[in-house]
PDB file of C-alpha atoms in Angstrom:
ATOM      1  CA  MET A 260       0.093   0.006   0.229  1.00 55.00           C
ATOM      2  CA  ASP A 261       1.211   3.348  -0.684  1.00 76.00           C
ATOM      3  CA  ASN A 262       1.439   5.514   1.977  1.00 88.00           C
ATOM      4  CA  GLU A 263       0.775   8.720   0.369  1.00 90.00           C
ATOM      5  CA  ASP A 264      -2.237   7.198  -1.378  1.00 92.00           C
ATOM      6  CA  ALA A 265      -3.649   6.335   2.442  1.00 93.00           C
ATOM      7  CA  MET A 266      -2.886  10.144   3.508  1.00 94.00           C
ATOM      8  CA  VAL A 267      -4.490  11.370   0.653  1.00 95.00           C
ATOM      9  CA  ALA A 268      -7.585   8.885   1.472  1.00 96.00           C
ATOM     10  CA  MET A 269      -7.657   9.889   4.896  1.00 96.00           C
ATOM     11  CA  ASP A 270      -7.647  13.345   4.125  1.00 97.00           C
ATOM     12  CA  THR A 271     -10.292  13.122   1.606  1.00 98.00           C
ATOM     13  CA  VAL A 272     -12.604  11.906   4.397  1.00 98.00           C
ATOM     14  CA  TYR A 273     -11.957  14.701   6.954  1.00 98.00           C
ATOM     15  CA  LYS A 274     -12.423  17.240   4.249  1.00 98.00           C
ATOM     16  CA  TYR A 275     -15.362  15.450   3.620  1.00 98.00           C
ATOM     17  CA  PHE A 276     -16.909  15.820   6.908  1.00 98.00           C
ATOM     18  CA  ASP A 277     -15.328  19.419   7.588  1.00 97.00           C
ATOM     19  CA  LYS A 278     -17.220  20.470   4.360  1.00 98.00           C
ATOM     20  CA  LEU A 279     -20.531  19.623   5.511  1.00 97.00           C
ATOM     21  CA  ASN A 280     -19.962  21.053   9.220  1.00 97.00           C
ATOM     22  CA  GLU A 281     -18.936  24.378   7.609  1.00 97.00           C
ATOM     23  CA  LYS A 282     -22.161  24.186   5.323  1.00 96.00           C
ATOM     24  CA  GLU A 283     -19.945  23.833   2.068  1.00 97.00           C
ATOM     25  CA  TYR A 284     -22.592  21.173   0.874  1.00 97.00           C
ATOM     26  CA  LYS A 285     -21.474  21.659  -2.690  1.00 98.00           C
ATOM     27  CA  ASP A 286     -17.616  21.371  -2.007  1.00 98.00           C
ATOM     28  CA  ALA A 287     -18.761  18.014   0.158  1.00 98.00           C
ATOM     29  CA  TYR A 288     -20.876  16.700  -2.839  1.00 98.00           C
ATOM     30  CA  ASN A 289     -17.688  17.332  -5.447  1.00 98.00           C
ATOM     31  CA  LEU A 290     -15.497  14.913  -2.974  1.00 98.00           C
ATOM     32  CA  TRP A 291     -17.730  12.374  -4.893  1.00 98.00           C
ATOM     33  CA  ASN A 292     -17.168  10.923  -8.321  1.00 97.00           C
ATOM     34  CA  SER A 293     -18.859  11.280 -11.039  1.00 96.00           C
ATOM     35  CA  LYS A 294     -20.291   7.866 -10.885  1.00 96.00           C
ATOM     36  CA  TRP A 295     -21.933   8.336  -7.606  1.00 95.00           C
ATOM     37  CA  LYS A 296     -23.193  11.853  -8.709  1.00 96.00           C
ATOM     38  CA  LYS A 297     -25.340  10.344 -11.187  1.00 96.00           C
ATOM     39  CA  LYS A 298     -27.127   8.252  -8.944  1.00 95.00           C
ATOM     40  CA  HIS A 299     -27.370  10.961  -5.867  1.00 95.00           C
ATOM     41  CA  SER A 300     -28.948  14.654  -6.605  1.00 97.00           C
ATOM     42  CA  TYR A 301     -27.538  17.263  -5.231  1.00 97.00           C
ATOM     43  CA  LYS A 302     -30.859  18.431  -4.014  1.00 97.00           C
ATOM     44  CA  LYS A 303     -31.344  15.393  -2.255  1.00 96.00           C
ATOM     45  CA  PHE A 304     -27.826  15.206  -0.781  1.00 96.00           C
ATOM     46  CA  LYS A 305     -27.825  18.910   0.721  1.00 96.00           C
ATOM     47  CA  LYS A 306     -31.164  18.350   2.250  1.00 95.00           C
ATOM     48  CA  GLY A 307     -30.047  14.887   3.845  1.00 93.00           C
ATOM     49  CA  TYR A 308     -27.061  16.933   5.663  1.00 93.00           C
ATOM     50  CA  LYS A 309     -28.916  20.502   6.354  1.00 92.00           C
ATOM     51  CA  GLY A 310     -28.355  20.721   9.859  1.00 90.00           C
ATOM     52  CA  VAL A 311     -26.604  18.213  10.889  1.00 95.00           C
ATOM     53  CA  THR A 312     -22.740  18.377  12.622  1.00 96.00           C
ATOM     54  CA  HIS A 313     -19.972  15.284  12.538  1.00 96.00           C
ATOM     55  CA  GLU A 314     -17.528  14.855  14.342  1.00 97.00           C
ATOM     56  CA  ILE A 315     -15.226  11.982  13.460  1.00 97.00           C
ATOM     57  CA  THR A 316     -14.208  10.097  16.862  1.00 97.00           C
ATOM     58  CA  THR A 317     -11.800   7.113  15.197  1.00 97.00           C
ATOM     59  CA  ILE A 318     -10.573   6.685  11.692  1.00 97.00           C
ATOM     60  CA  SER A 319      -7.909   4.515   9.962  1.00 96.00           C
ATOM     61  CA  ILE A 320      -7.311   2.838   6.777  1.00 95.00           C
ATOM     62  CA  ASP A 321      -8.517  -0.609   6.698  1.00 92.00           C
ATOM     63  CA  SER A 322      -6.778  -1.519   3.273  1.00 87.00           C
ATOM     64  CA  SER A 323      -6.057  -0.597  -0.165  1.00 81.00           C
ATOM     65  CA  ASP A 324      -5.768  -2.016  -4.014  1.00 77.00           C
ATOM     66  CA  ASP A 325      -4.606  -0.432  -6.924  1.00 75.00           C
ATOM     67  CA  ASP A 326      -5.595   2.859  -6.578  1.00 75.00           C
ATOM     68  CA  LYS A 327      -8.627   2.584  -3.803  1.00 91.00           C
ATOM     69  CA  VAL A 328      -8.345   2.879  -0.083  1.00 96.00           C
ATOM     70  CA  ILE A 329     -10.550   1.939   2.384  1.00 97.00           C
ATOM     71  CA  VAL A 330     -11.048   4.422   5.245  1.00 97.00           C
ATOM     72  CA  GLU A 331     -13.042   3.005   8.208  1.00 97.00           C
ATOM     73  CA  GLY A 332     -14.107   4.632  11.482  1.00 97.00           C
ATOM     74  CA  ASP A 333     -16.852   6.491  13.670  1.00 97.00           C
ATOM     75  CA  VAL A 334     -18.345   9.612  13.489  1.00 97.00           C
ATOM     76  CA  ALA A 335     -20.698  11.213  16.225  1.00 97.00           C
ATOM     77  CA  THR A 336     -23.539  13.358  15.021  1.00 97.00           C
ATOM     78  CA  LYS A 337     -26.062  15.972  16.024  1.00 96.00           C
ATOM     79  CA  GLU A 338     -29.215  15.882  14.103  1.00 90.00           C
ATOM     80  CA  LYS A 339     -32.064  17.920  15.323  1.00 87.00           C
ATOM     81  CA  GLY A 340     -30.491  18.342  18.607  1.00 89.00           C
ATOM     82  CA  GLU A 341     -30.090  14.568  18.963  1.00 94.00           C
ATOM     83  CA  GLN A 342     -26.753  12.845  19.494  1.00 96.00           C
ATOM     84  CA  HIS A 343     -25.852   9.710  17.216  1.00 95.00           C
ATOM     85  CA  SER A 344     -23.121   7.855  16.067  1.00 96.00           C
ATOM     86  CA  TYR A 345     -22.550   5.980  13.070  1.00 96.00           C
ATOM     87  CA  SER A 346     -19.677   3.578  11.841  1.00 97.00           C
ATOM     88  CA  PHE A 347     -18.147   4.146   8.278  1.00 97.00           C
ATOM     89  CA  ILE A 348     -16.651   2.559   5.456  1.00 97.00           C
ATOM     90  CA  TYR A 349     -15.773   5.240   2.610  1.00 97.00           C
ATOM     91  CA  LYS A 350     -13.646   3.751  -0.355  1.00 97.00           C
ATOM     92  CA  VAL A 351     -11.620   6.311  -1.672  1.00 97.00           C
ATOM     93  CA  LYS A 352     -10.241   6.419  -5.229  1.00 96.00           C
ATOM     94  CA  VAL A 353      -6.678   8.509  -5.342  1.00 95.00           C
ATOM     95  CA  SER A 354      -5.711   9.900  -9.073  1.00 93.00           C
ATOM     96  CA  GLU A 355      -2.172   9.840 -10.399  1.00 89.00           C
ATOM     97  CA  SER A 356      -2.359  13.828  -9.690  1.00 91.00           C
ATOM     98  CA  GLY A 357      -2.760  12.715  -5.893  1.00 91.00           C
ATOM     99  CA  LYS A 358      -6.612  14.006  -5.651  1.00 95.00           C
ATOM    100  CA  GLY A 359      -9.177  11.792  -3.598  1.00 97.00           C
ATOM    101  CA  LYS A 360     -12.688  11.199  -4.762  1.00 97.00           C
ATOM    102  CA  ILE A 361     -15.426   8.660  -2.875  1.00 98.00           C
ATOM    103  CA  THR A 362     -16.602   6.183  -4.781  1.00 97.00           C
ATOM    104  CA  LYS A 363     -18.521   4.316  -2.124  1.00 96.00           C
ATOM    105  CA  ARG A 364     -19.848   4.507   1.348  1.00 95.00           C
ATOM    106  CA  THR A 365     -21.190   2.524   3.961  1.00 95.00           C
ATOM    107  CA  LEU A 366     -22.708   3.979   7.023  1.00 93.00           C
ATOM    108  CA  VAL A 367     -24.292   2.118   9.967  1.00 94.00           C
ATOM    109  CA  LYS A 368     -26.103   3.561  12.707  1.00 92.00           C
ATOM    110  CA  SER A 369     -24.882   2.654  15.879  1.00 91.00           C
ATOM    111  CA  TYR A 370     -27.335   4.615  18.186  1.00 80.00           C
TER     112      TYR A 370
END
């Protein structure tokens, strides 16, 4: 596994949650690859994250093959005044120019 790719992938996930917290939904949405965006409209994406804050509590690199890195961890959220916790797995594709794009996500609510 390329350490640089692992760092880019982890940074991409941090940046993603930071952008959501800053209400910069377009920037967060643009961290997804185009294939994913075709299936999920920006309008729906933004609506789903409005008023939600995120704090990553754990994060690690699970594995990587070729140019895809699997980043997993936990995130604490505050939604409509309620606290929740989710386990996440993000698959991040790192381009030759060193940019990360999220290609897949699994989110499981812990509470």
